[in-house]
């Protein structure tokens, strides 16, 4: 391990990272592993998550193929991981879905799909992970919201933005409930990060429009954003709780 990563204090920590087949979740799983954590990488994309784990090298990493929209599957994932590893230290709740469609076209099925994958899964994973972390009086939970949760959806992302606003207040509630048990709960809030999700349904013009409003003048890289999540999961963030960390190049300064 590079000496730079040692400072994170993640060596030997047991971590679940969701959304690990692609983008920010994949990068977060890779950095956690490089910092010495034992990573259970989770995604509904079987080939993708297996490739992530194969690329991480080293022992102790596991690929789990789970559809997180299923509450029972979320509970079972946490139970299985804690039983196999004998503990759970970190949960990085990064997975989400987005299909850009006009508000008029959001029917009941699409509404339920977004709520279940993006919001419901994070709630039930937080709750199960909190219970698994309590006995050791130490834990780090990092949820993943979006600037859209603060300022509203951008290009056909109305219902998506509602799920992301829910994650922000959910994080604060869990931070209050789990803080007394030595468990911090924070949220990463990515801006425009160059991943498959960011490019979904965006034209060249809308992407350029977003880019032109970022003070740093470019979209972020998945790894740059993932570093924010890893910081919140690390020893360095020991006194950070209930925080929303924007990693957005200054896009949504408030
Ligand atoms: N990329 C951006 O610009 C941006 C901006 C704001 C917020 N975010 C948030 O960052 C997080 C990561 O997004 P990304 O850009 O890396 O997207 P991505 O599409 O590259 O990765 C998302 C991953 O989640 C997985 N996933 C989707 N549904 C799932 C399910 N039901 N069960 C398990 N896994 C599932 C996908 O298979 C995929 O691997 C998300 O929470 C997203 O909302 C991203």
XYZ file of C-alpha atoms and ligand atoms in Angstrom:
298
model
C 0.000 0.000 0.000
C 1.262 3.475 -0.780
C 2.259 5.452 2.342
C -0.174 8.180 1.253
C -3.138 5.839 1.663
C -2.040 4.555 5.081
C -3.179 7.814 6.638
C -6.786 6.847 5.846
C -6.683 4.144 8.522
C -8.664 1.749 6.312
C -6.296 -1.229 6.535
C -8.281 -4.336 7.526
C -11.607 -2.500 7.561
C -14.539 -4.466 6.167
C -16.466 -2.426 3.618
C -19.540 -2.867 1.443
C -19.451 -0.686 -1.683
C -22.570 -0.631 -3.878
C -22.698 0.406 -7.521
C -19.234 -1.113 -7.845
C -19.547 -2.213 -11.481
C -19.258 1.290 -12.911
C -18.356 4.930 -12.434
C -18.020 6.380 -8.937
C -18.842 3.136 -7.080
C -16.218 1.209 -9.048
C -13.607 3.878 -8.342
C -14.556 3.966 -4.646
C -14.225 0.174 -4.368
C -10.797 0.327 -6.026
C -9.494 3.085 -3.728
C -10.869 1.361 -0.614
C -9.099 -1.839 -1.680
C -5.868 0.030 -2.430
C -6.065 1.515 1.071
C -6.194 -1.980 2.567
C -9.914 -2.491 3.167
C -11.578 -5.858 2.546
C -14.203 -4.860 -0.021
C -17.532 -6.533 -0.760
C -18.322 -4.995 -4.129
C -22.039 -5.033 -4.974
C -23.939 -4.431 -8.189
C -26.838 -5.770 -10.260
C -24.423 -5.927 -13.221
C -22.792 -9.327 -12.671
C -20.050 -9.117 -15.303
C -19.172 -5.550 -14.285
C -18.850 -6.205 -10.565
C -16.838 -9.382 -11.105
C -14.471 -7.447 -13.376
C -14.066 -4.762 -10.688
C -13.094 -7.340 -8.079
C -10.783 -9.175 -10.494
C -9.030 -5.880 -11.186
C -8.535 -5.063 -7.495
C -6.233 -8.048 -6.895
C -5.354 -9.170 -3.415
C -7.311 -11.409 -1.088
C -10.451 -10.622 0.861
C -12.478 -8.911 -1.851
C -15.840 -10.382 -2.849
C -18.215 -9.651 -5.739
C -21.919 -9.759 -4.833
C -24.600 -9.638 -7.528
C -27.628 -8.052 -5.842
C -30.643 -6.094 -7.049
C -30.784 -3.483 -4.288
C -34.398 -2.562 -5.024
C -35.319 -5.679 -3.021
C -35.440 -4.935 0.729
C -34.906 -8.555 1.752
C -31.853 -8.714 -0.501
C -30.396 -5.578 1.163
C -30.847 -7.073 4.640
C -29.431 -10.418 3.517
C -26.376 -8.736 1.941
C -25.452 -7.038 5.218
C -26.093 -10.158 7.298
C -24.075 -12.342 4.917
C -21.132 -9.934 4.807
C -20.980 -9.382 8.566
C -21.197 -13.126 9.191
C -18.480 -13.981 6.655
C -16.095 -11.237 7.819
C -17.029 -11.248 11.510
C -17.707 -7.493 11.391
C -18.806 -4.597 9.201
C -17.015 -1.236 9.378
C -17.978 0.788 6.300
C -20.949 1.027 3.961
C -20.604 3.102 0.803
C -24.089 3.363 -0.692
C -23.253 4.530 -4.222
C -25.608 2.599 -6.565
C -28.436 4.420 -8.305
C -30.332 4.521 -11.552
C -31.407 7.340 -13.868
C -33.436 7.334 -17.063
C -33.996 10.857 -18.342
C -37.672 11.226 -19.213
C -40.144 14.092 -19.189
C -42.169 14.570 -16.017
C -45.385 13.767 -17.942
C -44.033 10.328 -18.774
C -43.192 9.309 -15.204
C -45.800 6.613 -14.543
C -46.304 4.585 -11.374
C -43.868 1.874 -12.434
C -41.084 4.361 -13.202
C -41.721 6.270 -9.959
C -41.543 3.037 -7.930
C -38.416 1.870 -9.763
C -36.538 5.089 -8.976
C -37.672 5.247 -5.355
C -36.826 1.587 -4.760
C -33.388 1.552 -6.357
C -32.189 5.002 -5.291
C -33.856 5.769 -1.959
C -35.440 2.684 -0.417
C -32.279 0.599 -0.884
C -30.114 3.214 0.854
C -32.551 3.423 3.804
C -32.668 -0.330 4.383
C -28.926 -0.765 3.866
C -28.222 2.083 6.338
C -30.511 0.526 8.906
C -29.105 -2.983 8.562
C -25.494 -1.736 8.491
C -26.075 0.422 11.581
C -27.253 -2.644 13.500
C -24.233 -4.645 12.302
C -21.826 -1.839 13.324
C -23.270 -1.083 16.767
C -21.568 -3.930 18.686
C -18.093 -2.565 17.819
C -19.137 1.054 18.471
C -17.477 2.151 15.237
C -18.809 2.616 11.751
C -18.794 4.787 8.662
C -21.820 5.065 6.389
C -21.507 7.120 3.212
C -24.637 7.655 1.145
C -24.673 9.177 -2.311
C -26.955 12.057 -3.200
C -26.583 14.601 -6.020
C -26.600 18.342 -6.594
C -30.018 17.618 -8.145
C -31.266 16.874 -4.620
C -30.573 20.504 -3.697
C -31.508 22.444 -6.811
C -33.919 20.101 -8.617
C -33.525 17.768 -11.556
C -31.660 18.632 -14.725
C -32.895 17.333 -18.101
C -35.658 14.800 -17.409
C -34.530 13.974 -13.882
C -37.452 15.197 -11.745
C -38.234 11.975 -9.890
C -34.521 11.126 -9.660
C -33.906 14.489 -7.943
C -36.643 13.715 -5.397
C -34.863 10.483 -4.445
C -31.624 12.431 -4.018
C -33.252 15.070 -1.788
C -34.639 12.218 0.326
C -31.146 10.808 0.764
C -29.927 14.122 2.201
C -32.520 14.269 4.980
C -32.296 10.509 5.534
C -28.556 10.914 6.109
C -29.113 13.570 8.773
C -31.699 11.421 10.584
C -29.387 8.390 10.619
C -26.479 10.620 11.710
C -28.485 11.611 14.796
C -29.622 8.052 15.553
C -26.300 6.294 14.997
C -23.878 9.000 16.226
C -24.229 7.914 19.879
C -23.065 4.458 18.776
C -19.830 5.775 17.267
C -21.151 5.515 13.717
C -20.931 8.499 11.369
C -23.373 8.937 8.488
C -22.603 11.385 5.689
C -23.553 11.998 2.077
C -21.441 12.506 -0.989
C -23.047 14.948 -3.424
C -21.460 14.604 -6.863
C -21.766 17.320 -9.475
C -21.241 16.543 -13.166
C -18.962 13.507 -13.130
C -17.956 11.810 -16.357
C -19.610 8.373 -16.005
C -22.124 6.360 -18.045
C -24.953 7.802 -15.903
C -23.960 11.424 -16.563
C -24.007 10.839 -20.307
C -27.375 9.016 -20.256
C -29.847 10.903 -22.425
C -27.693 14.055 -22.657
C -26.999 15.770 -25.959
C -23.657 17.351 -26.801
C -25.303 20.736 -26.178
C -26.678 19.927 -22.710
C -23.326 18.455 -21.667
C -21.548 21.573 -22.919
C -24.065 23.767 -21.126
C -23.374 21.954 -17.835
C -19.616 22.092 -18.376
C -19.669 25.813 -19.071
C -21.194 26.471 -15.633
C -18.504 24.581 -13.702
C -15.841 26.979 -12.361
C -13.122 24.372 -12.879
C -14.205 24.238 -16.524
C -14.548 20.492 -16.864
C -16.526 17.492 -15.647
C -15.046 15.544 -12.773
C -13.503 12.096 -13.084
C -15.085 9.157 -11.270
C -11.955 8.703 -9.137
C -11.899 12.392 -8.139
C -15.445 12.070 -6.880
C -14.902 8.679 -5.239
C -12.083 10.164 -3.152
C -14.718 12.240 -1.342
C -16.606 9.079 -0.389
C -13.410 7.354 0.744
C -12.473 10.375 2.883
C -15.865 10.190 4.619
C -15.316 6.445 5.187
C -11.849 6.973 6.662
C -10.290 7.804 10.009
C -9.610 11.305 8.688
C -13.348 12.071 8.887
C -13.709 10.963 12.521
C -15.572 14.150 13.552
C -17.619 14.664 10.384
C -21.240 13.580 10.824
C -24.495 14.416 9.023
C -22.519 16.310 6.379
C -23.289 16.724 2.681
C -19.964 16.811 0.839
C -20.264 18.348 -2.621
C -17.592 17.149 -5.036
C -18.573 19.199 -8.035
C -15.771 21.545 -9.084
C -17.737 24.445 -7.606
C -20.768 23.815 -9.860
C -23.414 24.480 -7.211
C -21.716 26.843 -4.784
C -24.236 28.180 -2.297
N -22.189 10.936 -12.640
C -22.719 12.034 -12.175
O -22.558 13.113 -12.773
C -23.514 12.030 -10.905
C -24.043 13.248 -10.446
C -24.764 13.264 -9.270
C -24.933 12.092 -8.544
N -24.426 10.929 -8.996
C -24.624 9.736 -8.182
O -23.401 9.024 -8.071
C -23.689 7.631 -7.894
C -22.876 6.824 -8.890
O -23.303 7.176 -10.201
P -22.398 6.956 -11.494
O -22.407 8.222 -12.215
O -21.125 6.311 -11.113
O -23.360 5.959 -12.316
P -23.100 4.600 -13.080
O -24.318 4.394 -13.888
O -21.775 4.620 -13.746
O -23.059 3.521 -11.888
C -24.202 3.175 -11.152
C -24.088 1.711 -10.780
O -25.255 1.363 -9.984
C -25.673 0.074 -10.400
N -27.072 -0.174 -10.101
C -28.151 0.401 -10.702
N -29.291 -0.149 -10.242
C -28.924 -1.096 -9.329
C -29.657 -2.004 -8.528
N -30.992 -2.087 -8.588
N -28.985 -2.831 -7.693
C -27.623 -2.784 -7.658
N -26.874 -1.936 -8.396
C -27.520 -1.111 -9.238
C -25.416 0.064 -11.905
O -25.414 -1.238 -12.438
C -24.095 0.791 -12.011
O -23.007 -0.097 -11.958
C -25.203 7.489 -8.035
O -25.791 7.458 -6.750
C -25.601 8.740 -8.776
O -26.951 9.094 -8.553
C -23.718 10.865 -10.165
